[in-house]
Short mmCIF file of C-alpha atoms in Angstrom, two decimals:
data_model
loop_
_atom_site.label_atom_id
_atom_site.label_comp_id
_atom_site.label_asym_id
_atom_site.label_seq_id
_atom_site.Cartn_x
_atom_site.Cartn_y
_atom_site.Cartn_z
CA MET A 1234 0.00 0.00 0.00
CA SER A 1235 1.49 3.35 -0.99
CA ARG A 1236 0.73 6.91 -0.07
CA THR A 1237 1.75 10.29 -1.38
CA VAL A 1238 3.12 12.42 1.44
CA ARG A 1239 1.73 15.91 2.03
CA ILE A 1240 4.10 17.92 4.16
CA SER A 1241 2.60 20.00 6.95
CA GLY A 1242 3.52 20.86 10.49
CA LYS A 1243 6.77 19.93 12.18
CA ILE A 1244 8.82 16.82 11.72
CA PRO A 1245 8.50 14.70 14.89
CA ALA A 1246 11.49 15.07 17.17
CA GLN A 1247 14.08 12.32 17.30
CA PRO A 1248 16.15 11.60 20.40
CA GLY A 1249 19.70 12.81 19.83
CA PRO A 1250 22.95 11.36 21.10
CA ARG A 1251 24.50 12.49 24.36
CA GLU A 1252 26.73 15.45 23.57
CA ALA A 1253 30.40 15.13 24.44
CA LYS A 1254 33.66 16.74 23.43
CA VAL A 1255 36.22 14.62 21.60
CA GLY A 1256 38.74 13.37 24.11
CA SER A 1257 36.39 13.50 27.10
CA ALA A 1258 35.61 10.51 29.30
CA THR A 1259 32.19 10.17 27.71
CA ASP A 1260 33.81 9.61 24.33
CA LEU A 1261 35.69 6.64 25.71
CA GLU A 1262 32.58 4.82 26.86
CA LEU A 1263 31.74 1.96 24.54
CA GLY A 1264 28.04 1.95 25.43
CA ALA A 1265 25.20 3.20 23.25
CA ASP A 1266 25.00 6.64 24.86
CA SER A 1267 28.33 7.67 23.29
CA VAL A 1268 27.31 6.56 19.80
CA ILE A 1269 24.64 8.05 17.55
CA PRO A 1270 22.07 5.30 16.87
CA GLY A 1271 23.08 3.59 13.66
CA ALA A 1272 26.79 4.27 14.10
CA GLY A 1273 27.35 1.33 16.42
CA PRO A 1274 25.76 -1.27 18.70
CA ALA A 1275 22.21 -0.63 19.88
CA GLY A 1276 21.43 0.12 23.49
CA ARG A 1277 19.60 -3.00 24.59
CA PRO A 1278 21.44 -6.32 25.03
CA GLY A 1279 21.11 -8.58 22.03
CA GLU A 1280 20.05 -5.81 19.63
CA ARG A 1281 21.90 -4.63 16.55
CA ALA A 1282 21.67 -1.14 15.12
CA THR A 1283 20.72 -1.98 11.54
CA VAL A 1284 18.35 -0.75 8.88
CA ARG A 1285 16.67 -4.13 8.48
CA LEU A 1286 13.38 -3.72 6.63
CA ARG A 1287 11.42 -6.35 8.49
CA GLU A 1288 8.07 -6.26 10.19
CA ALA A 1289 8.42 -5.24 13.82
CA GLY A 1290 6.29 -4.27 16.77
CA PRO A 1291 4.83 -0.75 16.87
CA ASP A 1292 6.98 0.18 19.87
CA GLU A 1293 10.29 -0.89 18.35
CA PRO A 1294 12.63 2.14 18.24
CA ALA A 1295 14.10 3.51 15.03
CA ARG A 1296 17.43 1.81 14.26
CA TYR A 1297 19.08 4.78 12.59
CA ALA A 1298 19.01 8.35 13.85
CA PRO A 1299 18.69 11.15 11.30
CA GLU A 1300 21.77 12.72 12.90
CA TRP A 1301 23.96 9.78 11.82
CA LEU A 1302 22.59 9.71 8.29
CA GLU A 1303 23.09 13.46 7.95
CA LEU A 1304 26.65 13.20 9.26
CA ARG A 1305 27.65 10.52 6.76
CA GLU A 1306 25.84 11.92 3.70
CA PRO A 1307 28.72 14.05 2.32
CA ALA A 1308 31.17 11.15 2.65
CA ASP A 1309 28.67 8.82 0.98
CA ALA A 1310 28.18 11.23 -1.91
CA ALA A 1311 31.93 11.61 -2.41
CA ALA A 1312 32.49 7.84 -2.29
CA ARG A 1313 29.86 6.51 -4.69
CA SER A 1314 31.23 5.32 -8.02
CA HIS A 1315 30.52 7.70 -10.91
CA ASP A 1316 31.89 5.10 -13.33
CA LEU A 1317 28.70 3.08 -12.95
CA LEU A 1318 26.50 5.98 -14.05
CA ASP A 1319 27.23 5.82 -17.79
CA PRO A 1320 26.18 2.17 -18.24
CA LEU A 1321 23.15 2.88 -16.07
CA ARG A 1322 22.17 5.92 -18.17
CA ILE A 1323 22.51 3.88 -21.37
CA ARG A 1324 20.22 1.17 -20.01
CA LEU A 1325 17.64 3.68 -18.77
CA ALA A 1326 17.66 5.52 -22.10
CA ASN A 1327 16.83 2.25 -23.88
CA LEU A 1328 13.93 1.19 -21.67
CA PRO A 1329 10.83 0.52 -23.78
CA GLY A 1330 7.74 2.70 -23.56
CA LYS A 1331 8.90 4.95 -20.75
CA ALA A 1332 7.69 8.55 -20.48
CA GLY A 1333 9.73 8.95 -17.31
CA LEU A 1334 11.70 6.98 -14.74
CA VAL A 1335 10.16 5.19 -11.77
CA ILE A 1336 12.88 4.57 -9.17
CA HIS A 1337 12.40 2.46 -6.04
CA ASP A 1338 14.84 3.37 -3.23
CA LEU A 1339 15.03 0.57 -0.64
CA GLY A 1340 15.94 1.45 2.94
CA CYS A 1341 15.94 5.08 1.88
CA GLY A 1342 16.65 6.55 5.32
CA THR A 1343 16.52 10.33 4.99
CA GLY A 1344 16.69 10.11 1.18
CA SER A 1345 20.39 10.73 0.55
CA MET A 1346 20.50 8.35 -2.43
CA GLY A 1347 17.85 10.37 -4.26
CA ARG A 1348 19.58 13.64 -3.49
CA TRP A 1349 22.76 12.23 -5.01
CA LEU A 1350 21.36 10.32 -8.00
CA ALA A 1351 18.38 12.34 -9.23
CA PRO A 1352 20.54 15.29 -10.37
CA HIS A 1353 22.69 12.85 -12.40
CA LEU A 1354 19.78 11.48 -14.47
CA ASP A 1355 17.81 13.19 -17.24
CA GLY A 1356 14.06 13.16 -17.68
CA PRO A 1357 11.05 13.13 -15.35
CA GLN A 1358 11.52 10.92 -12.30
CA HIS A 1359 9.13 9.46 -9.76
CA TRP A 1360 10.89 8.12 -6.67
CA VAL A 1361 9.21 5.50 -4.48
CA LEU A 1362 10.93 5.65 -1.09
CA HIS A 1363 10.85 2.46 0.98
CA ASP A 1364 11.74 2.26 4.67
CA ARG A 1365 10.15 0.78 7.75
CA ASP A 1366 10.74 3.93 9.82
CA PRO A 1367 7.99 6.55 9.32
CA TYR A 1368 10.17 9.30 10.81
CA LEU A 1369 12.91 8.73 8.25
CA LEU A 1370 10.35 8.51 5.45
CA HIS A 1371 9.03 11.91 6.49
CA PHE A 1372 12.52 13.41 6.42
CA ALA A 1373 13.18 11.84 3.02
CA ALA A 1374 9.99 13.26 1.53
CA VAL A 1375 10.66 16.75 2.89
CA ALA A 1376 14.22 16.88 1.54
CA SER A 1377 13.74 15.03 -1.76
CA PRO A 1378 15.15 16.65 -4.92
CA ARG A 1379 12.68 18.46 -7.14
CA VAL A 1380 14.50 18.60 -10.50
CA ALA A 1381 16.52 16.18 -12.63
CA ALA A 1382 19.78 16.91 -14.46
CA ASP A 1383 17.93 18.46 -17.40
CA GLY A 1384 15.45 20.41 -15.26
CA SER A 1385 12.67 17.81 -15.53
CA ARG A 1386 10.35 17.36 -12.57
CA VAL A 1387 11.09 14.89 -9.77
CA THR A 1388 8.18 13.61 -7.65
CA VAL A 1389 8.14 11.30 -4.65
CA GLU A 1390 5.95 8.93 -2.67
CA THR A 1391 6.72 6.85 0.41
CA ARG A 1392 6.04 3.23 1.34
CA ARG A 1393 6.71 1.40 4.57
CA GLY A 1394 8.39 -1.72 3.25
CA ASP A 1395 9.88 -5.10 4.08
CA VAL A 1396 12.71 -6.16 1.80
CA ALA A 1397 12.13 -9.80 2.72
CA ARG A 1398 8.73 -9.59 0.99
CA LEU A 1399 9.75 -7.73 -2.15
CA THR A 1400 8.34 -9.34 -5.31
CA PRO A 1401 8.49 -8.70 -9.07
CA ASP A 1402 4.85 -7.58 -8.87
CA GLY A 1403 5.84 -5.01 -6.27
CA LEU A 1404 8.33 -3.59 -8.76
CA ALA A 1405 5.98 -3.66 -11.75
CA GLY A 1406 6.70 -0.61 -13.89
CA ALA A 1407 9.97 0.15 -12.11
CA SER A 1408 12.82 1.60 -14.15
CA LEU A 1409 15.46 1.19 -11.45
CA VAL A 1410 15.96 -0.10 -7.91
CA THR A 1411 18.47 1.67 -5.68
CA ALA A 1412 19.79 1.20 -2.17
CA SER A 1413 22.65 2.57 -0.11
CA ALA A 1414 24.42 0.79 2.76
CA LEU A 1415 21.79 -1.95 2.67
CA LEU A 1416 23.26 -5.21 1.35
CA ASP A 1417 25.57 -5.79 4.31
CA VAL A 1418 22.65 -5.86 6.79
CA LEU A 1419 20.75 -8.49 4.82
CA THR A 1420 20.77 -12.28 4.99
CA ARG A 1421 21.51 -14.55 2.05
CA GLU A 1422 17.80 -15.30 1.72
CA GLU A 1423 16.93 -11.60 1.62
CA ILE A 1424 19.53 -10.87 -1.05
CA GLU A 1425 18.15 -13.78 -3.07
CA THR A 1426 14.68 -12.25 -2.69
CA LEU A 1427 15.95 -8.85 -3.79
CA ALA A 1428 17.74 -10.27 -6.83
CA ALA A 1429 14.69 -12.34 -7.81
CA ALA A 1430 12.41 -9.30 -7.54
CA CYS A 1431 14.66 -7.06 -9.64
CA THR A 1432 15.42 -9.61 -12.34
CA GLY A 1433 11.82 -10.78 -12.40
CA ALA A 1434 10.69 -7.20 -13.02
CA GLY A 1435 13.47 -6.68 -15.59
CA CYS A 1436 14.82 -3.56 -13.91
CA PRO A 1437 18.44 -2.67 -13.11
CA ALA A 1438 19.68 -2.24 -9.55
CA LEU A 1439 22.27 0.23 -8.26
CA LEU A 1440 23.29 -0.90 -4.77
CA THR A 1441 25.94 1.34 -3.25
CA LEU A 1442 28.23 1.55 -0.23
CA SER A 1443 28.25 -2.02 1.02
CA VAL A 1444 31.08 -2.57 3.50
CA ALA A 1445 34.01 -4.54 2.13
CA GLY A 1446 35.52 -5.55 5.47
CA ARG A 1447 38.75 -3.58 5.02
CA VAL A 1448 39.84 -0.47 6.90
CA GLU A 1449 43.10 1.45 6.72
CA LEU A 1450 44.16 3.92 9.42
CA THR A 1451 47.20 6.19 9.26
CA ALA A 1452 49.32 5.94 11.27
CA SER A 1453 48.81 2.22 11.85
CA ASP A 1454 48.37 0.62 15.26
CA PRO A 1455 48.97 -3.01 16.28
CA MET A 1456 45.27 -3.34 17.26
CA ASP A 1457 43.88 -2.22 13.90
CA GLU A 1458 43.60 -5.72 12.46
CA GLU A 1459 42.23 -7.23 15.67
CA ILE A 1460 39.47 -4.61 15.91
CA ALA A 1461 38.65 -5.02 12.22
CA GLU A 1462 38.33 -8.79 12.51
CA ALA A 1463 36.06 -8.51 15.56
CA PHE A 1464 33.94 -5.88 13.82
CA ASN A 1465 33.55 -8.08 10.73
CA ALA A 1466 32.51 -10.99 12.92
CA HIS A 1467 29.95 -8.73 14.58
CA GLN A 1468 28.53 -7.82 11.18
CA ARG A 1469 28.06 -11.50 10.34
CA ARG A 1470 26.00 -12.28 13.45
CA ASP A 1471 22.48 -13.65 13.24
CA GLY A 1472 22.90 -14.73 9.64
CA LEU A 1473 23.66 -11.27 8.28
CA LEU A 1474 26.25 -11.16 5.51
CA GLY A 1475 28.28 -8.07 6.39
CA PRO A 1476 31.41 -7.91 4.20
CA ASP A 1477 30.33 -11.05 2.30
CA SER A 1478 27.20 -9.37 0.95
CA VAL A 1479 28.55 -8.08 -2.37
CA THR A 1480 29.92 -11.49 -3.34
CA VAL A 1481 26.58 -13.10 -2.53
CA ALA A 1482 24.68 -10.39 -4.41
CA CYS A 1483 26.89 -10.80 -7.49
CA GLU A 1484 26.15 -14.51 -7.52
CA ALA A 1485 22.43 -14.02 -6.95
CA PHE A 1486 22.00 -11.51 -9.78
CA SER A 1487 24.33 -13.35 -12.18
CA GLU A 1488 22.53 -16.65 -11.66
CA ARG A 1489 19.34 -14.90 -12.76
CA GLY A 1490 20.85 -13.59 -15.99
CA ALA A 1491 21.89 -10.09 -14.94
CA THR A 1492 25.15 -8.44 -16.00
CA VAL A 1493 26.93 -7.30 -12.86
CA ARG A 1494 29.63 -4.68 -12.34
CA VAL A 1495 31.29 -3.86 -9.02
CA ASN A 1496 33.38 -0.74 -8.35
CA PRO A 1497 35.11 0.44 -5.18
CA SER A 1498 33.53 3.31 -3.25
CA PRO A 1499 35.73 4.02 -0.23
CA TRP A 1500 35.21 6.65 2.40
CA ARG A 1501 38.40 8.71 2.60
CA LEU A 1502 38.27 10.54 5.91
CA GLY A 1503 40.76 13.18 6.95
CA PRO A 1504 40.82 16.27 9.20
CA GLY A 1505 37.86 17.77 7.33
CA GLU A 1506 35.67 14.81 8.32
CA ALA A 1507 36.69 14.66 11.99
CA ALA A 1508 33.13 14.57 13.35
CA LEU A 1509 32.21 11.63 11.15
CA THR A 1510 35.50 9.86 11.86
CA ALA A 1511 35.00 10.18 15.62
CA GLN A 1512 31.48 8.75 15.48
CA TRP A 1513 32.57 5.99 13.12
CA LEU A 1514 35.45 5.08 15.45
CA ARG A 1515 33.14 4.78 18.45
CA GLY A 1516 30.75 2.58 16.54
CA TRP A 1517 33.51 0.47 14.96
CA VAL A 1518 35.33 -0.17 18.23
CA GLY A 1519 32.07 -0.57 20.15
CA ALA A 1520 30.86 -3.31 17.81
CA ALA A 1521 34.20 -5.08 18.07
CA VAL A 1522 34.01 -5.06 21.87
CA GLU A 1523 30.41 -6.25 21.80
CA GLN A 1524 31.60 -9.18 19.72
CA ARG A 1525 34.71 -9.82 21.83
CA PRO A 1526 34.25 -8.42 25.38
CA GLU A 1527 37.78 -9.49 26.33
CA LEU A 1528 39.05 -6.62 24.17
CA GLN A 1529 37.44 -4.02 26.45
CA VAL A 1530 40.48 -2.76 28.37
CA ARG A 1531 42.86 -2.61 25.41
CA ALA A 1532 40.11 -1.20 23.18
CA GLU A 1533 39.55 1.71 25.54
CA ARG A 1534 43.23 2.65 25.23
CA TYR A 1535 43.06 2.20 21.48
CA LEU A 1536 39.92 4.32 21.14
CA ARG A 1537 41.36 7.07 23.36
CA ASP A 1538 44.50 7.30 21.24
CA ARG A 1539 42.55 7.27 17.98
CA LEU A 1540 40.12 9.98 19.12
CA GLU A 1541 43.00 12.17 20.30
CA ALA A 1542 44.68 11.83 16.90
CA CYS A 1543 41.39 12.59 15.20
CA ALA A 1544 40.86 15.73 17.27
CA ALA A 1545 44.42 16.84 16.47
CA GLY A 1546 43.84 16.43 12.73
CA GLU A 1547 46.46 13.68 12.53
CA LEU A 1548 44.25 10.69 11.65
CA HIS A 1549 43.35 9.53 8.14
CA VAL A 1550 40.95 6.63 7.64
CA THR A 1551 39.92 4.73 4.52
CA VAL A 1552 36.80 2.62 4.99
CA HIS A 1553 36.39 0.40 1.96
CA HIS A 1554 32.96 -0.10 0.37
CA SER A 1555 31.71 -1.50 -2.91
CA ASP A 1556 29.05 -0.29 -5.35
CA LEU A 1557 27.21 -2.87 -7.43
CA LEU A 1558 25.29 -2.30 -10.68
CA ALA A 1559 23.15 -5.23 -11.85
CA LEU A 1560 21.67 -4.87 -15.33
CA SER A 1561 18.83 -7.36 -15.52
CA ARG A 1562 17.43 -8.50 -18.83
CA PRO A 1563 14.73 -5.88 -19.47
CA MET A 1564 11.10 -6.73 -20.09
CA GLY A 1565 9.75 -5.89 -23.53
CA GLY A 1566 12.77 -6.82 -25.63
CA ALA A 1567 15.04 -3.78 -25.04
CA SER A 1568 18.77 -4.45 -25.17
#
């Protein structure tokens, strides 16, 4: 069931993170209060902070805070692979019988994918924004782009969605499916469902910023690799794929006849991205400690040193991601 959003009144308030200065004692806590929701482990034992689009109880809290999505949006935009846009444009230009593009954005969050991609595509566009969080859907609708690259109109509607139930019928008439930072919080079954829905509907998929499991910090520290391995293990808990997701997605789309391309899309964080780097560090180390509690004491020292270097403008971080473009065989005989 879809609805067109009419914007009126104020956006409902979201709880923000506890404020703290970099280098303070609060920063060194590995609990949820020192991490913006979505940047690291969730607050209640046994919970993960993910953007999983599954049915949940009405009282379940939002998994991602708008503050975290806003903080990472510039780094996301700078990281996404522009080299995948030309083959995507060619495919979209050859779609049969299309007066405009219909783009489904899965796990849209606050709509950053649309703000990045819509200005790179020509022609009228209608974006269908999917998320299970009504607050984020509201933000996405308010801040959606209004014009395409050639000045054509961009419109938007929102749907509360469950990626595990996505079907080809649900994508009927779609020109493109997009998602950002989604694949790595899905299970193998859910990626199979996504690939089956896209290929069954004959529409391409642009799936960006999936974690690759590799991080580089300058200068290096002996604990870097240990924290990274624990973090990757944390991402694979409960059947989620984490850094294995792109490989699984490539197989799932290829097995269904799609042509798949994968390009790197790393975050490159330096002194100009200190706020994002500090939040990412807290979440990265916090997840590692949640996975391996025996790291706690040494991780606190490690995090303290890293945050001090970040505050001093001395830390550079590369967080590797991958962008995937799957060009399914289109319906209607287009090439």
